[in-house]
PDB file of C-alpha atoms in Angstrom:
ATOM      1  CA  MET S  29       7.600 323.844 200.886  1.00  0.00           C
ATOM      2  CA  GLN S  30       8.611 323.116 204.381  1.00  0.00           C
ATOM      3  CA  ASP S  31       6.348 325.616 205.293  1.00  0.00           C
ATOM      4  CA  GLU S  32       3.226 324.536 203.217  1.00  0.00           C
ATOM      5  CA  VAL S  33       3.403 321.032 204.517  1.00  0.00           C
ATOM      6  CA  ARG S  34       3.918 322.504 208.276  1.00  0.00           C
ATOM      7  CA  GLU S  35       0.603 324.520 207.952  1.00  0.00           C
ATOM      8  CA  LYS S  36      -1.293 321.774 206.388  1.00  0.00           C
ATOM      9  CA  SER S  37      -0.365 319.331 209.079  1.00  0.00           C
ATOM     10  CA  VAL S  38      -1.184 322.191 211.614  1.00  0.00           C
ATOM     11  CA  ALA S  39      -4.794 322.471 210.143  1.00  0.00           C
ATOM     12  CA  LEU S  40      -5.023 318.919 210.013  1.00  0.00           C
ATOM     13  CA  THR S  41      -4.608 318.447 213.666  1.00  0.00           C
ATOM     14  CA  ILE S  42      -6.656 321.510 214.273  1.00  0.00           C
ATOM     15  CA  LYS S  43      -9.456 319.712 212.501  1.00  0.00           C
ATOM     16  CA  VAL S  44      -8.968 316.364 213.823  1.00  0.00           C
ATOM     17  CA  GLY S  45      -8.652 317.997 217.553  1.00  0.00           C
ATOM     18  CA  LYS S  46     -12.227 319.907 216.962  1.00  0.00           C
ATOM     19  CA  ALA S  47     -13.923 316.657 215.508  1.00  0.00           C
ATOM     20  CA  GLY S  48     -12.760 314.454 218.483  1.00  0.00           C
ATOM     21  CA  GLY S  49     -13.795 317.069 220.875  1.00  0.00           C
ATOM     22  CA  ARG S  50     -17.250 317.352 219.588  1.00  0.00           C
ATOM     23  CA  LEU S  51     -17.582 313.488 219.067  1.00  0.00           C
ATOM     24  CA  THR S  52     -16.237 313.287 222.746  1.00  0.00           C
ATOM     25  CA  ALA S  53     -19.102 315.847 223.945  1.00  0.00           C
ATOM     26  CA  GLY S  54     -21.769 313.933 221.736  1.00  0.00           C
ATOM     27  CA  LEU S  55     -20.790 310.527 223.760  1.00  0.00           C
ATOM     28  CA  LEU S  56     -20.815 312.395 227.029  1.00  0.00           C
ATOM     29  CA  LYS S  57     -24.263 313.725 226.234  1.00  0.00           C
ATOM     30  CA  TRP S  58     -25.570 310.404 224.864  1.00  0.00           C
ATOM     31  CA  ALA S  59     -23.983 308.679 227.806  1.00  0.00           C
ATOM     32  CA  ILE S  60     -25.900 311.290 230.305  1.00  0.00           C
ATOM     33  CA  ARG S  61     -29.189 310.675 228.785  1.00  0.00           C
ATOM     34  CA  LYS S  62     -28.983 307.298 229.000  1.00  0.00           C
ATOM     35  CA  TYR S  63     -28.218 307.049 232.903  1.00  0.00           C
ATOM     36  CA  LEU S  64     -30.979 309.358 233.396  1.00  0.00           C
ATOM     37  CA  ALA S  65     -33.341 307.390 231.727  1.00  0.00           C
ATOM     38  CA  GLN S  66     -32.360 304.219 233.333  1.00  0.00           C
ATOM     39  CA  ALA S  67     -32.472 306.013 236.844  1.00  0.00           C
ATOM     40  CA  GLN S  68     -36.149 306.961 236.130  1.00  0.00           C
ATOM     41  CA  ASN S  69     -37.264 303.312 234.754  1.00  0.00           C
ATOM     42  CA  PRO S  70     -35.529 300.762 236.862  1.00  0.00           C
ATOM     43  CA  LYS S  71     -35.168 297.579 235.082  1.00  0.00           C
ATOM     44  CA  ILE S  72     -37.629 295.026 236.349  1.00  0.00           C
ATOM     45  CA  HIS S  73     -36.648 291.292 237.211  1.00  0.00           C
ATOM     46  CA  HIS S  74     -38.206 288.361 235.785  1.00  0.00           C
ATOM     47  CA  GLY S  75     -37.793 284.857 237.263  1.00  0.00           C
ATOM     48  CA  LYS S  76     -35.758 284.056 240.115  1.00  0.00           C
ATOM     49  CA  GLN S  77     -33.988 286.892 241.877  1.00  0.00           C
ATOM     50  CA  THR S  78     -33.157 288.295 245.612  1.00  0.00           C
ATOM     51  CA  VAL S  79     -35.857 288.921 248.124  1.00  0.00           C
ATOM     52  CA  LYS S  80     -34.545 292.526 248.142  1.00  0.00           C
ATOM     53  CA  GLN S  81     -35.188 292.800 244.348  1.00  0.00           C
ATOM     54  CA  LEU S  82     -38.691 291.210 244.468  1.00  0.00           C
ATOM     55  CA  VAL S  83     -39.947 293.517 247.381  1.00  0.00           C
ATOM     56  CA  SER S  84     -38.646 296.635 245.593  1.00  0.00           C
ATOM     57  CA  GLN S  85     -41.438 295.956 242.749  1.00  0.00           C
ATOM     58  CA  GLY S  86     -43.853 297.311 245.189  1.00  0.00           C
ATOM     59  CA  ALA S  87     -46.328 294.422 244.806  1.00  0.00           C
ATOM     60  CA  GLY S  88     -47.510 292.646 247.968  1.00  0.00           C
ATOM     61  CA  VAL S  89     -44.964 289.595 248.788  1.00  0.00           C
ATOM     62  CA  GLN S  90     -46.416 286.402 249.840  1.00  0.00           C
ATOM     63  CA  ASN S  91     -44.184 283.509 251.349  1.00  0.00           C
ATOM     64  CA  ILE S  92     -44.533 279.815 251.345  1.00  0.00           C
ATOM     65  CA  GLU S  93     -42.151 277.065 252.878  1.00  0.00           C
ATOM     66  CA  ILE S  94     -40.835 273.841 250.743  1.00  0.00           C
ATOM     67  CA  THR S  95     -38.255 271.094 251.838  1.00  0.00           C
ATOM     68  CA  GLY S  96     -35.487 271.564 249.631  1.00  0.00           C
ATOM     69  CA  LYS S  97     -34.555 268.126 248.084  1.00  0.00           C
ATOM     70  CA  ASN S  98     -35.266 269.054 244.277  1.00  0.00           C
ATOM     71  CA  ILE S  99     -35.134 272.999 244.310  1.00  0.00           C
ATOM     72  CA  LYS S 100     -33.910 272.990 240.709  1.00  0.00           C
ATOM     73  CA  SER S 101     -36.541 271.164 239.527  1.00  0.00           C
ATOM     74  CA  PHE S 102     -39.062 273.711 240.829  1.00  0.00           C
ATOM     75  CA  GLU S 103     -36.953 276.379 239.300  1.00  0.00           C
ATOM     76  CA  ARG S 104     -37.371 274.737 235.935  1.00  0.00           C
ATOM     77  CA  VAL S 105     -41.327 274.547 236.154  1.00  0.00           C
ATOM     78  CA  ALA S 106     -41.574 278.133 238.239  1.00  0.00           C
ATOM     79  CA  ARG S 107     -39.557 279.735 235.107  1.00  0.00           C
ATOM     80  CA  LYS S 108     -42.270 277.654 232.777  1.00  0.00           C
ATOM     81  CA  TYR S 109     -45.046 279.279 234.147  1.00  0.00           C
ATOM     82  CA  GLY S 110     -43.576 282.978 234.098  1.00  0.00           C
ATOM     83  CA  VAL S 111     -43.751 283.221 238.176  1.00  0.00           C
ATOM     84  CA  ASP S 112     -41.203 285.798 239.842  1.00  0.00           C
ATOM     85  CA  PHE S 113     -39.929 284.274 242.645  1.00  0.00           C
ATOM     86  CA  ALA S 114     -37.079 284.213 245.029  1.00  0.00           C
ATOM     87  CA  LEU S 115     -35.613 281.346 247.297  1.00  0.00           C
ATOM     88  CA  LYS S 116     -34.514 281.851 250.987  1.00  0.00           C
ATOM     89  CA  LYS S 117     -32.901 279.078 253.076  1.00  0.00           C
ATOM     90  CA  ASP S 118     -33.984 278.954 256.600  1.00  0.00           C
ATOM     91  CA  PRO S 119     -30.730 277.479 257.977  1.00  0.00           C
ATOM     92  CA  ALA S 120     -32.066 276.455 261.332  1.00  0.00           C
ATOM     93  CA  GLN S 121     -35.108 274.410 259.813  1.00  0.00           C
ATOM     94  CA  GLY S 122     -33.262 273.127 256.537  1.00  0.00           C
ATOM     95  CA  LYS S 123     -35.884 274.289 254.458  1.00  0.00           C
ATOM     96  CA  TYR S 124     -36.496 276.895 252.068  1.00  0.00           C
ATOM     97  CA  LEU S 125     -38.888 279.661 252.072  1.00  0.00           C
ATOM     98  CA  VAL S 126     -40.375 280.728 248.131  1.00  0.00           C
ATOM     99  CA  PHE S 127     -41.493 284.503 248.274  1.00  0.00           C
ATOM    100  CA  PHE S 128     -43.860 285.628 245.525  1.00  0.00           C
ATOM    101  CA  LYS S 129     -45.621 288.441 244.350  1.00  0.00           C
ATOM    102  CA  ALA S 130     -49.181 288.283 245.205  1.00  0.00           C
ATOM    103  CA  ARG S 131     -50.462 288.744 241.654  1.00  0.00           C
ATOM    104  CA  ASP S 132     -48.673 285.744 240.776  1.00  0.00           C
ATOM    105  CA  ALA S 133     -50.525 283.349 243.413  1.00  0.00           C
ATOM    106  CA  ASP S 134     -52.444 281.486 240.716  1.00  0.00           C
ATOM    107  CA  ALA S 135     -49.518 280.860 238.396  1.00  0.00           C
ATOM    108  CA  LEU S 136     -47.525 279.518 241.368  1.00  0.00           C
ATOM    109  CA  ASN S 137     -50.401 277.468 242.429  1.00  0.00           C
ATOM    110  CA  ALA S 138     -50.409 275.757 238.708  1.00  0.00           C
ATOM    111  CA  ALA S 139     -46.470 275.312 239.068  1.00  0.00           C
ATOM    112  CA  PHE S 140     -46.634 273.692 242.613  1.00  0.00           C
ATOM    113  CA  ALA S 141     -49.323 271.198 241.221  1.00  0.00           C
ATOM    114  CA  GLU S 142     -46.973 270.387 238.478  1.00  0.00           C
ATOM    115  CA  TYR S 143     -44.062 270.314 240.338  1.00  0.00           C
ATOM    116  CA  ALA S 144     -45.823 268.075 242.777  1.00  0.00           C
ATOM    117  CA  GLY S 145     -46.879 265.633 239.968  1.00  0.00           C
ATOM    118  CA  LYS S 146     -43.184 265.466 238.797  1.00  0.00           C
ATOM    119  CA  SER S 147     -42.042 265.220 242.036  1.00  0.00           C
ATOM    120  CA  LEU S 148     -44.532 261.878 243.022  1.00  0.00           C
ATOM    121  CA  ASN S 149     -44.000 260.313 239.477  1.00  0.00           C
ATOM    122  CA  ARG S 150     -40.324 260.803 239.757  1.00  0.00           C
ATOM    123  CA  SER S 151     -40.768 258.652 243.038  1.00  0.00           C
ATOM    124  CA  ALA S 152     -43.027 256.034 241.925  1.00  0.00           C
ATOM    125  CA  GLN S 153     -41.067 255.240 238.808  1.00  0.00           C
ATOM    126  CA  LYS S 154     -37.695 254.139 240.612  1.00  0.00           C
ATOM    127  CA  LYS S 155     -35.708 252.843 238.036  1.00  0.00           C
ATOM    128  CA  PRO S 156     -33.398 250.331 239.003  1.00  0.00           C
ATOM    129  CA  SER S 157     -29.479 251.276 239.421  1.00  0.00           C
ATOM    130  CA  LEU S 158     -27.413 250.949 236.118  1.00  0.00           C
ATOM    131  CA  LEU S 159     -24.498 249.634 238.232  1.00  0.00           C
ATOM    132  CA  GLY S 160     -26.531 247.227 239.922  1.00  0.00           C
ATOM    133  CA  GLN S 161     -27.535 245.711 236.704  1.00  0.00           C
ATOM    134  CA  LEU S 162     -23.578 245.937 235.634  1.00  0.00           C
ATOM    135  CA  SER S 163     -22.941 244.097 238.217  1.00  0.00           C
ATOM    136  CA  HIS S 164     -25.687 241.572 238.468  1.00  0.00           C
ATOM    137  CA  PHE S 165     -24.555 240.632 234.480  1.00  0.00           C
ATOM    138  CA  LYS S 166     -21.040 240.229 235.447  1.00  0.00           C
ATOM    139  CA  GLU S 167     -21.854 237.795 237.991  1.00  0.00           C
ATOM    140  CA  ILE S 168     -24.034 236.075 235.166  1.00  0.00           C
ATOM    141  CA  ALA S 169     -21.113 235.957 232.870  1.00  0.00           C
ATOM    142  CA  LYS S 170     -18.563 234.813 235.247  1.00  0.00           C
ATOM    143  CA  ASN S 171     -20.774 231.809 235.822  1.00  0.00           C
ATOM    144  CA  LEU S 172     -21.386 230.690 232.372  1.00  0.00           C
ATOM    145  CA  THR S 173     -19.054 228.222 231.079  1.00  0.00           C
ATOM    146  CA  ARG S 174     -17.868 227.813 227.492  1.00  0.00           C
ATOM    147  CA  ASP S 175     -18.695 225.545 225.555  1.00  0.00           C
ATOM    148  CA  THR S 176     -15.800 223.362 224.149  1.00  0.00           C
ATOM    149  CA  ALA S 177     -18.035 221.350 221.095  1.00  0.00           C
ATOM    150  CA  LYS S 178     -18.712 224.928 219.537  1.00  0.00           C
ATOM    151  CA  ASN S 179     -14.756 225.207 218.820  1.00  0.00           C
ATOM    152  CA  ARG S 180     -14.481 221.874 217.934  1.00  0.00           C
ATOM    153  CA  GLU S 181     -16.732 222.125 214.932  1.00  0.00           C
ATOM    154  CA  LYS S 182     -15.509 225.487 213.980  1.00  0.00           C
ATOM    155  CA  GLY S 183     -11.473 224.020 213.994  1.00  0.00           C
ATOM    156  CA  GLY S 184     -10.160 225.963 217.084  1.00  0.00           C
ATOM    157  CA  ALA S 185      -8.737 224.662 219.680  1.00  0.00           C
ATOM    158  CA  LEU S 186      -9.882 223.140 222.722  1.00  0.00           C
ATOM    159  CA  ASN S 187     -10.412 225.146 225.930  1.00  0.00           C
ATOM    160  CA  CYS S 188      -7.601 224.065 227.803  1.00  0.00           C
ATOM    161  CA  GLU S 189      -8.849 224.861 231.453  1.00  0.00           C
ATOM    162  CA  THR S 190     -11.790 222.371 231.054  1.00  0.00           C
ATOM    163  CA  GLY S 191      -8.835 219.891 231.118  1.00  0.00           C
ATOM    164  CA  CYS S 192      -7.733 218.753 227.735  1.00  0.00           C
ATOM    165  CA  LYS S 193      -4.017 217.802 227.217  1.00  0.00           C
ATOM    166  CA  GLU S 194      -3.342 218.236 223.765  1.00  0.00           C
ATOM    167  CA  ASN S 195      -4.820 220.421 220.906  1.00  0.00           C
ATOM    168  CA  PRO S 196      -5.935 218.065 218.017  1.00  0.00           C
ATOM    169  CA  ALA S 197      -4.569 218.388 214.561  1.00  0.00           C
ATOM    170  CA  PRO S 198      -6.957 220.292 211.980  1.00  0.00           C
TER     171      PRO S 198
END
């Protein structure tokens, strides 16, 4: 009985070892095929990317110079129009260079037109500061006096800050 159990366990171990070896070999072949396919067809980046990635795509690259107050809003508009671009800050002048593919010139012009319209509308419609409004209304609330007649009608106590000496009985 002991010998039979030992033989079965050895047979099972050999089967599992062979299947595991085949599985490992199959996975390695699959990984090598994927790696070679990726090397032949590199991933093409879209949207915001580095200048190196943009240049490596083979299309002609152009650039324009913009000031950098609202770069995030420009990025939103450029993503909306599907423009492949790269931003590079010029530290000497404090301006940004926007690199883009030559074939994206028309889309970039439309994106810049919308971006300029948004930035002009934002500056034209300056909303008043909430903190300024809050401080203004605090001052108004401080200057208001409480109406003691209103408290008398409801049967409440008089406001003693106005000079009353005693509370009237209800």
